[in-house]
Each structure stands twice: as C-alpha cells, then as structure tokens.
Amino acid sequence: MATVNSYTGGMPTPDRTSLQQIVGAARDILERDGLAGLTMQSVAEAVGVRAPSLYKRVNGRDELVRLVAEATMVELTARAEQGRTAAEIADALRKFAHEHPAGYHLVFSPETRLSFELVTAASAPILRVATELAGPDDALEAARTLTAWANGFIGMELAGGFNLGGDLELAWNYGLTHLVAAIRAGSGR
Amino acid sequence: MATVNSYTGGMPTPDRTSLQQIVGAARDILERDGLAGLTMQSVAEAVGVRAPSLYKRVNGRDELVRLVAEATMVELTARAEQGRTAAEIADALRKFAHEHPAGYHLVFSPETRLSFELVTAASAPILRVATELAGPDDALEAARTLTAWANGFIGMELAGGFNLGGDLELAWNYGLTHLVAAIRAGSGR
DNA sequence: ACCTGAACACCGTTCAAGT
DNA sequence: ACCTGAACACCGTTCAAGT
C-alpha cells in the first residue's frame, strides 16, 4: 500500500515491487536455473530490491516456493478446462509441462502440499471426461487411471527416463488410445 | 586402503568409515529428513567423522545424492526382476516406493540423471512382460504405457494428489486390470 | 511503510596442519 | 593416508536504522 512520510514531503512512496512480480520472477528463475537457483537473493535481484525486502510480502522461501506451485497449478487447471475430451485434456497437460517443466515437476512433488481446493479444481476436468467414459460408478477410478498415466508419462519424459529410443509421440498416442478404449469397454456400454 | 605411518609405530590406520557406510547413512537420512536434511554434516555425523572427511570418498554432495539414487535404482531393479507378471512387477514397484518414498521420488526426479545402463536394466523386466502381452512390435509402447501408469499412480499417491477419498487399492487394481486387458486386446491375439 | 546494511546461523567446500 | 579445525563463499532470516 502506498503511504506518506515526512522524508518525501508527504508524497506517497511507491512500492518498488509487488507479490505478483515476485512470484512471476520466481517462476522464471525456477525454469531457468532450477529449484536450487531459486534463492531469495536471485529473486530480489530480478525484481530490483534486496533480499530482506521480500519478507515484506512473503513469509520466507518455503512460502514463495508454495506460491509458485499454486500459481502454476492454477494455470495448469485453466488449460485443462479448455479440453473437452480425455485426449484434449491429456495433450493440454503435456503441452503445459513442456512449456514449464520445472514448474510442472514442482506441482506434483511430494514436498509441495497444495490446498484441497486447488487439487479438487484441478481434478474436475478429468473427472468429467472419466464420468463420460466409464459412467458414474467407475468415474473416480477411471480418472485416477488417466491422471496416473498422463502424469507418469510426462514425468518420465521430463526426467529423461524414456531413453531406449523409439517414437515418444507414438508411445503417447498408443497409451492414450488403449487407455480410453479400455475404460470405455469396462463401462459396459 | 589401510596404510602405515610413523605416528602409529608402523601400524596401519584403520579407516573410520567407508563409501558403503556413507551412502547407507545418506539413504537413511534422506528417508527420515528429506533431501534438504541430507547435508554433508548430517551424513558425517551419522558415520562418525567430520564433514571434510567425506571428500576422501565422495566428490561432493551432488555426487553423494547421485550415488544414493543409483543404489536405490539397483535395489528397485532387483525387486522388479522378481516379478513374473505385469501385476507382480507393478506391485513390487509400489511396495518398494512405500518402503523408500523419498528414494523412489529421487530416482525419478528430473535432476537425477542415471546412467544409460541403469535405466536399461530397470526397463528390462517391464519390457519382458510387455512383449508377452503386446507382442514384439508394440512391446516398447506397451512397456512405456505400463511404466507411465505405475510411476504416475505411485507418484500421485506419494505426493498426496489422490485426496478425493475413495479406495486407492481399488483404483490401483482398476488401472492395472484395464491396462493389461487393453494392451492384450490391442495385440490381436 | 518500505527498504537496506549488518549480523547470525547454517551449509558446501578447500586446505594446511595433525596423527 | 586419513582426519580435522579453520577459513571462505553463499544462503535464509532477523532487525535496527534510514528514508
């Protein structure tokens, strides 16, 4: 909040940064230099203040990392909501992960504990297409199967775990096709 | 290597620790206190030396973390090799992950770059059952689909991403059953 | 009110000195 | 040869002082 003080002749002192700018800079640094490179000092430098000033807007590095994860999850959820089929949603997740690999990994890391609300919101799109495919009784299990596969594929891909050659696009489409078919077939309709 | 010096009257000075002990202590600390708790000082204290002494056996913390990941991967591979069906292998992976959650996560983290040999060896068991299920032409894609699903499920489970209630065992078996059925059906036999 | 330099604790790493 | 204390750079965090 802008304020008034006697040293500026009563003029409000404009803030030199903002929480939004800090989180944005932290996300950029995370992608460029990894989690180890995301230091209070590197973020402070990026937004043009000294490290102690960040504590006016953020409780500490852990909270900043959590805010980065939350912002990433919100964006990821918005992308998923655009997809209308299981394939479209899965493709959207994968595209987002390629654009923000470090953020994507952070979001699904065990150290990151996102709020129940954020996780629920993120689950909604997949739960919707899973219900269409498997029917309401198996919707939760089907959604978990789709989520597990997509996240697992993307995680292996980002970690370089798929290094036996072959065509990754082919493997992605193979998995997607077989998974959707199996879930649909299992629904008995 | 034990050695001789003039201060001990020519007696060999027994080493006070070993690489094996260091890596073992590091794995315990990783599970107990997380990656942030795995410091050179905590490991040194656990094996009964001072931090600088660790540099006689390990090039630095990054290498120690890599050695931890490698040892974990070797154990994980040995467990997977015991399984004869896709279900047995997947169950073995999941059980191992529950026993070593932090190590499991480390192994599949993008920051961990395991050698080609280790990744290839770890892939072998799944590739074998995938070949049985899908035939040689689709084996690689089928293996990647199984690996992605199992790793993804376990990763979500460890990260607390499956928090909408429901029965996780049911979801695991649902995914396993449908996946195996779909891959078998897709093989045309 | 916001920002900063100084200070402190802690960690990774190096190295000369001890045995 | 192995081990250690001392030292240095770096990071997170606090706080009194500056504007």
GROMACS .gro file of C-alpha atoms (C1' of nucleotides) in nm:
model
  416
    1MET     CA    1   0.000   0.000   0.000
    2ALA     CA    2   0.136   0.346  -0.084
    3THR     CA    3   0.198   0.564   0.215
    4VAL     CA    4   0.300   0.911   0.326
    5ASN     CA    5   0.607   1.008   0.518
    6SER     CA    6   0.790   1.314   0.629
    7TYR     CA    7   1.102   1.248   0.425
    8THR     CA    8   0.928   1.274   0.090
    9GLY     CA    9   0.743   1.590   0.182
   10GLY     CA   10   0.420   1.400   0.226
   11MET     CA   11   0.438   1.231  -0.114
   12PRO     CA   12   0.337   0.863  -0.117
   13THR     CA   13   0.633   0.628  -0.157
   14PRO     CA   14   0.551   0.397  -0.447
   15ASP     CA   15   0.620   0.031  -0.381
   16ARG     CA   16   0.919  -0.088  -0.576
   17THR     CA   17   0.778  -0.435  -0.630
   18SER     CA   18   0.469  -0.647  -0.569
   19LEU     CA   19   0.381  -1.002  -0.470
   20GLN     CA   20   0.273  -1.071  -0.826
   21GLN     CA   21   0.605  -0.953  -0.965
   22ILE     CA   22   0.795  -1.157  -0.707
   23VAL     CA   23   0.609  -1.478  -0.787
   24GLY     CA   24   0.646  -1.413  -1.159
   25ALA     CA   25   1.019  -1.362  -1.127
   26ALA     CA   26   1.047  -1.672  -0.910
   27ARG     CA   27   0.869  -1.879  -1.175
   28ASP     CA   28   1.106  -1.756  -1.444
   29ILE     CA   29   1.409  -1.831  -1.231
   30LEU     CA   30   1.276  -2.176  -1.145
   31GLU     CA   31   1.251  -2.260  -1.514
   32ARG     CA   32   1.588  -2.111  -1.599
   33ASP     CA   33   1.802  -2.223  -1.303
   34GLY     CA   34   1.605  -2.493  -1.126
   35LEU     CA   35   1.483  -2.504  -0.768
   36ALA     CA   36   1.837  -2.468  -0.632
   37GLY     CA   37   1.880  -2.148  -0.830
   38LEU     CA   38   1.558  -2.005  -0.687
   39THR     CA   39   1.713  -1.814  -0.398
   40MET     CA   40   1.580  -1.513  -0.213
   41GLN     CA   41   1.876  -1.321  -0.348
   42SER     CA   42   1.821  -1.415  -0.713
   43VAL     CA   43   1.451  -1.327  -0.687
   44ALA     CA   44   1.529  -1.000  -0.511
   45GLU     CA   45   1.777  -0.904  -0.777
   46ALA     CA   46   1.526  -0.986  -1.051
   47VAL     CA   47   1.265  -0.754  -0.904
   48GLY     CA   48   1.513  -0.482  -0.811
   49VAL     CA   49   1.524  -0.494  -0.431
   50ARG     CA   50   1.744  -0.653  -0.166
   51ALA     CA   51   1.661  -0.993  -0.024
   52PRO     CA   52   1.533  -0.873   0.315
   53SER     CA   53   1.268  -0.661   0.141
   54LEU     CA   54   1.100  -0.974   0.009
   55TYR     CA   55   0.996  -1.057   0.364
   56LYS     CA   56   0.751  -0.765   0.350
   57ARG     CA   57   0.541  -0.967   0.103
   58VAL     CA   58   0.641  -1.330   0.162
   59ASN     CA   59   0.697  -1.518   0.483
   60GLY     CA   60   1.009  -1.694   0.357
   61ARG     CA   61   1.148  -1.905   0.079
   62ASP     CA   62   0.926  -2.204   0.152
   63GLU     CA   63   0.615  -1.992   0.119
   64LEU     CA   64   0.746  -1.837  -0.202
   65VAL     CA   65   0.803  -2.181  -0.350
   66ARG     CA   66   0.450  -2.276  -0.247
   67LEU     CA   67   0.310  -1.965  -0.413
   68VAL     CA   68   0.498  -2.057  -0.730
   69ALA     CA   69   0.345  -2.405  -0.721
   70GLU     CA   70  -0.002  -2.267  -0.661
   71ALA     CA   71   0.020  -2.018  -0.946
   72THR     CA   72   0.145  -2.295  -1.173
   73MET     CA   73  -0.138  -2.525  -1.067
   74VAL     CA   74  -0.399  -2.255  -1.133
   75GLU     CA   75  -0.265  -2.205  -1.485
   76LEU     CA   76  -0.247  -2.578  -1.544
   77THR     CA   77  -0.608  -2.618  -1.433
   78ALA     CA   78  -0.723  -2.340  -1.664
   79ARG     CA   79  -0.556  -2.516  -1.955
   80ALA     CA   80  -0.712  -2.850  -1.866
   81GLU     CA   81  -1.054  -2.689  -1.850
   82GLN     CA   82  -1.023  -2.598  -2.219
   83GLY     CA   83  -1.007  -2.965  -2.319
   84ARG     CA   84  -1.332  -3.142  -2.396
   85THR     CA   85  -1.215  -3.498  -2.446
   86ALA     CA   86  -0.970  -3.708  -2.248
   87ALA     CA   87  -0.725  -3.673  -2.535
   88GLU     CA   88  -0.754  -3.295  -2.542
   89ILE     CA   89  -0.703  -3.267  -2.169
   90ALA     CA   90  -0.406  -3.501  -2.170
   91ASP     CA   91  -0.250  -3.313  -2.461
   92ALA     CA   92  -0.303  -2.984  -2.278
   93LEU     CA   93  -0.127  -3.116  -1.967
   94ARG     CA   94   0.165  -3.240  -2.172
   95LYS     CA   95   0.197  -2.916  -2.366
   96PHE     CA   96   0.192  -2.718  -2.043
   97ALA     CA   97   0.459  -2.944  -1.895
   98HIS     CA   98   0.684  -2.889  -2.196
   99GLU     CA   99   0.642  -2.514  -2.155
  100HIS     CA  100   0.701  -2.517  -1.777
  101PRO     CA  101   0.895  -2.836  -1.699
  102ALA     CA  102   1.033  -2.727  -1.363
  103GLY     CA  103   0.700  -2.580  -1.252
  104TYR     CA  104   0.516  -2.892  -1.358
  105HIS     CA  105   0.753  -3.110  -1.163
  106LEU     CA  106   0.725  -2.886  -0.859
  107VAL     CA  107   0.345  -2.905  -0.862
  108PHE     CA  108   0.349  -3.284  -0.839
  109SER     CA  109   0.639  -3.312  -0.599
  110PRO     CA  110   0.570  -3.469  -0.256
  111GLU     CA  111   0.724  -3.165  -0.085
  112THR     CA  112   0.456  -2.947  -0.237
  113ARG     CA  113   0.135  -2.966  -0.040
  114LEU     CA  114  -0.130  -2.787  -0.239
  115SER     CA  115  -0.461  -2.696  -0.079
  116PHE     CA  116  -0.754  -2.929  -0.107
  117GLU     CA  117  -0.938  -2.665  -0.312
  118LEU     CA  118  -0.665  -2.643  -0.577
  119VAL     CA  119  -0.634  -3.018  -0.611
  120THR     CA  120  -1.009  -3.058  -0.634
  121ALA     CA  121  -1.036  -2.789  -0.902
  122ALA     CA  122  -0.754  -2.949  -1.099
  123SER     CA  123  -0.924  -3.287  -1.080
  124ALA     CA  124  -1.259  -3.163  -1.210
  125PRO     CA  125  -1.192  -3.171  -1.585
  126ILE     CA  126  -1.053  -3.524  -1.580
  127LEU     CA  127  -1.333  -3.638  -1.354
  128ARG     CA  128  -1.583  -3.502  -1.604
  129VAL     CA  129  -1.443  -3.692  -1.904
  130ALA     CA  130  -1.389  -4.000  -1.688
  131THR     CA  131  -1.758  -3.996  -1.599
  132GLU     CA  132  -1.848  -3.977  -1.966
  133LEU     CA  133  -1.622  -4.269  -2.049
  134ALA     CA  134  -1.674  -4.504  -1.756
  135GLY     CA  135  -2.007  -4.399  -1.607
  136PRO     CA  136  -2.054  -4.254  -1.258
  137ASP     CA  137  -1.975  -4.573  -1.065
  138ASP     CA  138  -1.621  -4.609  -1.203
  139ALA     CA  139  -1.557  -4.239  -1.263
  140LEU     CA  140  -1.312  -4.190  -0.977
  141GLU     CA  141  -1.106  -4.498  -1.059
  142ALA     CA  142  -1.105  -4.412  -1.429
  143ALA     CA  143  -0.999  -4.054  -1.356
  144ARG     CA  144  -0.717  -4.177  -1.137
  145THR     CA  145  -0.602  -4.416  -1.406
  146LEU     CA  146  -0.597  -4.144  -1.668
  147THR     CA  147  -0.425  -3.898  -1.436
  148ALA     CA  148  -0.166  -4.152  -1.328
  149TRP     CA  149  -0.082  -4.245  -1.684
  150ALA     CA  150  -0.060  -3.889  -1.815
  151ASN     CA  151   0.141  -3.760  -1.520
  152GLY     CA  152   0.361  -4.065  -1.525
  153PHE     CA  153   0.432  -4.039  -1.895
  154ILE     CA  154   0.510  -3.669  -1.872
  155GLY     CA  155   0.723  -3.721  -1.563
  156MET     CA  156   0.928  -3.998  -1.727
  157GLU     CA  157   0.966  -3.786  -2.037
  158LEU     CA  158   1.087  -3.482  -1.841
  159ALA     CA  159   1.320  -3.694  -1.631
  160GLY     CA  160   1.475  -3.849  -1.940
  161GLY     CA  161   1.357  -4.193  -1.834
  162PHE     CA  162   1.243  -4.289  -2.184
  163ASN     CA  163   1.584  -4.330  -2.338
  164LEU     CA  164   1.553  -4.658  -2.522
  165GLY     CA  165   1.485  -4.485  -2.850
  166GLY     CA  166   1.154  -4.524  -3.028
  167ASP     CA  167   0.899  -4.257  -3.101
  168LEU     CA  168   0.763  -4.081  -2.793
  169GLU     CA  169   0.464  -3.940  -2.983
  170LEU     CA  170   0.375  -4.291  -3.089
  171ALA     CA  171   0.401  -4.416  -2.731
  172TRP     CA  172   0.187  -4.127  -2.607
  173ASN     CA  173  -0.086  -4.197  -2.860
  174TYR     CA  174  -0.063  -4.572  -2.802
  175GLY     CA  175  -0.119  -4.524  -2.431
  176LEU     CA  176  -0.396  -4.272  -2.475
  177THR     CA  177  -0.584  -4.482  -2.726
  178HIS     CA  178  -0.557  -4.808  -2.535
  179LEU     CA  179  -0.644  -4.644  -2.205
  180VAL     CA  180  -0.954  -4.472  -2.337
  181ALA     CA  181  -1.067  -4.787  -2.513
  182ALA     CA  182  -1.017  -4.997  -2.202
  183ILE     CA  183  -1.205  -4.758  -1.978
  184ARG     CA  184  -1.489  -4.731  -2.225
  185ALA     CA  185  -1.507  -5.107  -2.274
  186GLY     CA  186  -1.506  -5.163  -1.898
  187SER     CA  187  -1.807  -4.940  -1.853
  188GLY     CA  188  -2.036  -5.192  -2.020
  189ARG     CA  189  -2.186  -4.961  -2.276
  190MET     CA  190   4.306  -4.857   0.186
  191ALA     CA  191   4.479  -4.917   0.519
  192THR     CA  192   4.821  -4.763   0.539
  193VAL     CA  193   5.131  -4.731   0.751
  194ASN     CA  194   5.267  -4.418   0.914
  195SER     CA  195   5.533  -4.316   1.156
  196TYR     CA  196   5.295  -4.185   1.420
  197THR     CA  197   5.133  -4.520   1.486
  198GLY     CA  198   5.461  -4.701   1.505
  199GLY     CA  199   5.407  -4.854   1.164
  200MET     CA  200   5.061  -4.988   1.244
  201PRO     CA  201   4.803  -4.946   0.967
  202THR     CA  202   4.544  -4.679   1.045
  203PRO     CA  203   4.203  -4.839   1.010
  204ASP     CA  204   3.957  -4.633   0.806
  205ARG     CA  205   3.683  -4.491   1.024
  206THR     CA  206   3.419  -4.517   0.757
  207SER     CA  207   3.359  -4.640   0.402
  208LEU     CA  208   3.177  -4.533   0.089
  209GLN     CA  209   2.918  -4.801   0.153
  210GLN     CA  210   2.851  -4.676   0.503
  211ILE     CA  211   2.828  -4.317   0.381
  212VAL     CA  212   2.576  -4.399   0.110
  213GLY     CA  213   2.377  -4.612   0.352
  214ALA     CA  214   2.363  -4.335   0.609
  215ALA     CA  215   2.268  -4.087   0.338
  216ARG     CA  216   1.979  -4.307   0.230
  217ASP     CA  217   1.851  -4.331   0.587
  218ILE     CA  218   1.874  -3.957   0.634
  219LEU     CA  219   1.700  -3.894   0.302
  220GLU     CA  220   1.405  -4.103   0.415
  221ARG     CA  221   1.395  -3.952   0.762
  222ASP     CA  222   1.462  -3.583   0.690
  223GLY     CA  223   1.413  -3.538   0.318
  224LEU     CA  224   1.658  -3.414   0.060
  225ALA     CA  225   1.704  -3.082   0.242
  226GLY     CA  226   1.806  -3.271   0.555
  227LEU     CA  227   2.065  -3.470   0.363
  228THR     CA  228   2.364  -3.245   0.434
  229MET     CA  229   2.731  -3.331   0.437
  230GLN     CA  230   2.730  -3.254   0.808
  231SER     CA  231   2.436  -3.481   0.891
  232VAL     CA  232   2.589  -3.766   0.694
  233ALA     CA  233   2.930  -3.710   0.851
  234GLU     CA  234   2.779  -3.713   1.198
  235ALA     CA  235   2.592  -4.035   1.119
  236VAL     CA  236   2.911  -4.216   1.016
  237GLY     CA  237   3.124  -4.064   1.293
  238VAL     CA  238   3.358  -3.829   1.109
  239ARG     CA  239   3.367  -3.459   1.027
  240ALA     CA  240   3.223  -3.326   0.704
  241PRO     CA  241   3.557  -3.259   0.527
  242SER     CA  242   3.650  -3.626   0.566
  243LEU     CA  243   3.365  -3.727   0.337
  244TYR     CA  244   3.554  -3.568   0.050
  245LYS     CA  245   3.807  -3.850   0.069
  246ARG     CA  246   3.539  -4.086  -0.064
  247VAL     CA  247   3.288  -3.863  -0.243
  248ASN     CA  248   3.347  -3.569  -0.473
  249GLY     CA  249   3.075  -3.358  -0.317
  250ARG     CA  250   2.712  -3.351  -0.214
  251ASP     CA  251   2.579  -3.376  -0.570
  252GLU     CA  252   2.775  -3.694  -0.628
  253LEU     CA  253   2.659  -3.837  -0.296
  254VAL     CA  254   2.298  -3.773  -0.391
  255ARG     CA  255   2.359  -3.942  -0.726
  256LEU     CA  256   2.513  -4.243  -0.551
  257VAL     CA  257   2.205  -4.263  -0.331
  258ALA     CA  258   1.982  -4.257  -0.638
  259GLU     CA  259   2.191  -4.524  -0.809
  260ALA     CA  260   2.187  -4.756  -0.510
  261THR     CA  261   1.812  -4.710  -0.482
  262MET     CA  262   1.763  -4.784  -0.851
  263VAL     CA  263   1.972  -5.101  -0.828
  264GLU     CA  264   1.757  -5.226  -0.542
  265LEU     CA  265   1.439  -5.129  -0.721
  266THR     CA  266   1.550  -5.318  -1.031
  267ALA     CA  267   1.630  -5.628  -0.827
  268ARG     CA  268   1.280  -5.621  -0.681
  269ALA     CA  269   1.119  -5.576  -1.022
  270GLU     CA  270   1.315  -5.872  -1.155
  271GLN     CA  271   1.140  -6.095  -0.903
  272GLY     CA  272   0.800  -6.025  -1.059
  273ARG     CA  273   0.682  -6.256  -1.334
  274THR     CA  274   0.363  -6.085  -1.445
  275ALA     CA  275   0.287  -5.719  -1.507
  276ALA     CA  276   0.080  -5.719  -1.190
  277GLU     CA  277   0.362  -5.865  -0.983
  278ILE     CA  278   0.613  -5.614  -1.116
  279ALA     CA  279   0.381  -5.320  -1.061
  280ASP     CA  280   0.304  -5.437  -0.709
  281ALA     CA  281   0.676  -5.474  -0.638
  282LEU     CA  282   0.744  -5.118  -0.754
  283ARG     CA  283   0.464  -4.983  -0.541
  284LYS     CA  284   0.575  -5.175  -0.234
  285PHE     CA  285   0.930  -5.053  -0.276
  286ALA     CA  286   0.805  -4.696  -0.311
  287HIS     CA  287   0.610  -4.725   0.013
  288GLU     CA  288   0.922  -4.851   0.186
  289HIS     CA  289   1.151  -4.583   0.038
  290PRO     CA  290   0.927  -4.293  -0.064
  291ALA     CA  291   1.197  -4.027  -0.072
  292GLY     CA  292   1.441  -4.253  -0.254
  293TYR     CA  293   1.178  -4.354  -0.506
  294HIS     CA  294   1.095  -3.993  -0.577
  295LEU     CA  295   1.463  -3.906  -0.611
  296VAL     CA  296   1.521  -4.182  -0.865
  297PHE     CA  297   1.254  -4.045  -1.098
  298SER     CA  298   1.331  -3.679  -1.044
  299PRO     CA  299   1.447  -3.478  -1.347
  300GLU     CA  300   1.751  -3.360  -1.153
  301THR     CA  301   1.870  -3.719  -1.124
  302ARG     CA  302   2.044  -3.832  -1.438
  303LEU     CA  303   2.101  -4.204  -1.406
  304SER     CA  304   2.334  -4.384  -1.641
  305PHE     CA  305   2.201  -4.542  -1.954
  306GLU     CA  306   2.299  -4.883  -1.816
  307LEU     CA  307   2.093  -4.846  -1.500
  308VAL     CA  308   1.787  -4.724  -1.684
  309THR     CA  309   1.815  -5.002  -1.937
  310ALA     CA  310   1.847  -5.265  -1.666
  311ALA     CA  311   1.548  -5.123  -1.482
  312SER     CA  312   1.341  -5.130  -1.800
  313ALA     CA  313   1.416  -5.493  -1.879
  314PRO     CA  314   1.155  -5.664  -1.659
  315ILE     CA  315   0.870  -5.445  -1.778
  316LEU     CA  316   0.984  -5.481  -2.137
  317ARG     CA  317   0.973  -5.857  -2.096
  318VAL     CA  318   0.613  -5.872  -1.974
  319ALA     CA  319   0.511  -5.605  -2.224
  320THR     CA  320   0.643  -5.825  -2.501
  321GLU     CA  321   0.439  -6.116  -2.370
  322LEU     CA  322   0.126  -5.904  -2.355
  323ALA     CA  323   0.150  -5.696  -2.671
  324GLY     CA  324   0.390  -5.886  -2.895
  325PRO     CA  325   0.728  -5.761  -3.011
  326ASP     CA  326   0.600  -5.486  -3.243
  327ASP     CA  327   0.417  -5.296  -2.969
  328ALA     CA  328   0.640  -5.401  -2.679
  329LEU     CA  329   0.814  -5.067  -2.633
  330GLU     CA  330   0.492  -4.866  -2.642
  331ALA     CA  331   0.318  -5.111  -2.411
  332ALA     CA  332   0.610  -5.102  -2.166
  333ARG     CA  333   0.606  -4.724  -2.165
  334THR     CA  334   0.232  -4.723  -2.101
  335LEU     CA  335   0.266  -4.961  -1.807
  336THR     CA  336   0.566  -4.775  -1.666
  337ALA     CA  337   0.395  -4.439  -1.703
  338TRP     CA  338   0.081  -4.556  -1.531
  339ALA     CA  339   0.256  -4.731  -1.242
  340ASN     CA  340   0.503  -4.449  -1.180
  341GLY     CA  341   0.231  -4.191  -1.217
  342PHE     CA  342   0.000  -4.366  -0.974
  343ILE     CA  343   0.273  -4.411  -0.718
  344GLY     CA  344   0.392  -4.054  -0.763
  345MET     CA  345   0.043  -3.912  -0.714
  346GLU     CA  346  -0.007  -4.135  -0.414
  347LEU     CA  347   0.321  -4.026  -0.253
  348ALA     CA  348   0.255  -3.660  -0.331
  349GLY     CA  349  -0.089  -3.678  -0.172
  350GLY     CA  350  -0.253  -3.594  -0.503
  351PHE     CA  351  -0.526  -3.854  -0.462
  352ASN     CA  352  -0.721  -3.679  -0.192
  353LEU     CA  353  -1.078  -3.707  -0.315
  354GLY     CA  354  -1.146  -4.005  -0.096
  355GLY     CA  355  -1.226  -4.343  -0.246
  356ASP     CA  356  -1.028  -4.662  -0.217
  357LEU     CA  357  -0.673  -4.638  -0.350
  358GLU     CA  358  -0.633  -5.017  -0.365
  359LEU     CA  359  -0.946  -5.033  -0.578
  360ALA     CA  360  -0.813  -4.762  -0.810
  361TRP     CA  361  -0.477  -4.941  -0.838
  362ASN     CA  362  -0.640  -5.269  -0.932
  363TYR     CA  363  -0.886  -5.098  -1.166
  364GLY     CA  364  -0.599  -4.934  -1.354
  365LEU     CA  365  -0.388  -5.248  -1.363
  366THR     CA  366  -0.671  -5.469  -1.486
  367HIS     CA  367  -0.792  -5.231  -1.753
  368LEU     CA  368  -0.443  -5.152  -1.873
  369VAL     CA  369  -0.340  -5.516  -1.907
  370ALA     CA  370  -0.665  -5.603  -2.078
  371ALA     CA  371  -0.632  -5.314  -2.323
  372ILE     CA  372  -0.274  -5.398  -2.412
  373ARG     CA  373  -0.357  -5.764  -2.459
  374ALA     CA  374  -0.663  -5.683  -2.669
  375GLY     CA  375  -0.460  -5.443  -2.884
  376SER     CA  376  -0.211  -5.716  -2.968
  377GLY     CA  377  -0.463  -5.900  -3.181
  378ARG     CA  378  -0.425  -6.238  -3.015
  379DA     C1'  379   0.555   0.199   0.529
  380DC     C1'  380   0.905   0.022   0.276
  381DC     C1'  381   1.382  -0.061   0.213
  382DT     C1'  382   1.859  -0.159   0.344
  383DG     C1'  383   2.321  -0.292   0.562
  384DA     C1'  384   2.485  -0.554   0.915
  385DA     C1'  385   2.473  -0.956   1.161
  386DC     C1'  386   2.394  -1.451   1.270
  387DA     C1'  387   2.331  -1.942   1.185
  388DC     C1'  388   2.400  -2.291   0.864
  389DC     C1'  389   2.583  -2.535   0.458
  390DG     C1'  390   2.930  -2.682   0.088
  391DT     C1'  391   3.395  -2.689   0.003
  392DT     C1'  392   3.909  -2.617   0.036
  393DC     C1'  393   4.338  -2.663   0.262
  394DA     C1'  394   4.716  -2.653   0.575
  395DA     C1'  395   4.835  -2.896   0.978
  396DG     C1'  396   4.794  -3.311   1.288
  397DT     C1'  397   4.844  -3.811   1.358
  398DA     C1'  398   4.674  -4.196   0.423
  399DC     C1'  399   4.314  -4.031   0.670
  400DC     C1'  400   4.120  -3.691   0.959
  401DT     C1'  401   4.040  -3.231   1.146
  402DG     C1'  402   3.990  -2.717   1.261
  403DA     C1'  403   3.991  -2.302   1.041
  404DA     C1'  404   3.854  -2.036   0.676
  405DC     C1'  405   3.574  -1.871   0.278
  406DA     C1'  406   3.170  -1.810  -0.011
  407DC     C1'  407   2.689  -1.838  -0.018
  408DC     C1'  408   2.211  -1.865   0.151
  409DG     C1'  409   1.796  -1.780   0.469
  410DT     C1'  410   1.645  -1.484   0.806
  411DT     C1'  411   1.619  -1.107   1.159
  412DC     C1'  412   1.649  -0.642   1.299
  413DA     C1'  413   1.785  -0.181   1.396
  414DA     C1'  414   1.842   0.224   1.134
  415DG     C1'  415   1.746   0.508   0.709
  416DT     C1'  416   1.416   0.748   0.408
   0.00000   0.00000   0.00000
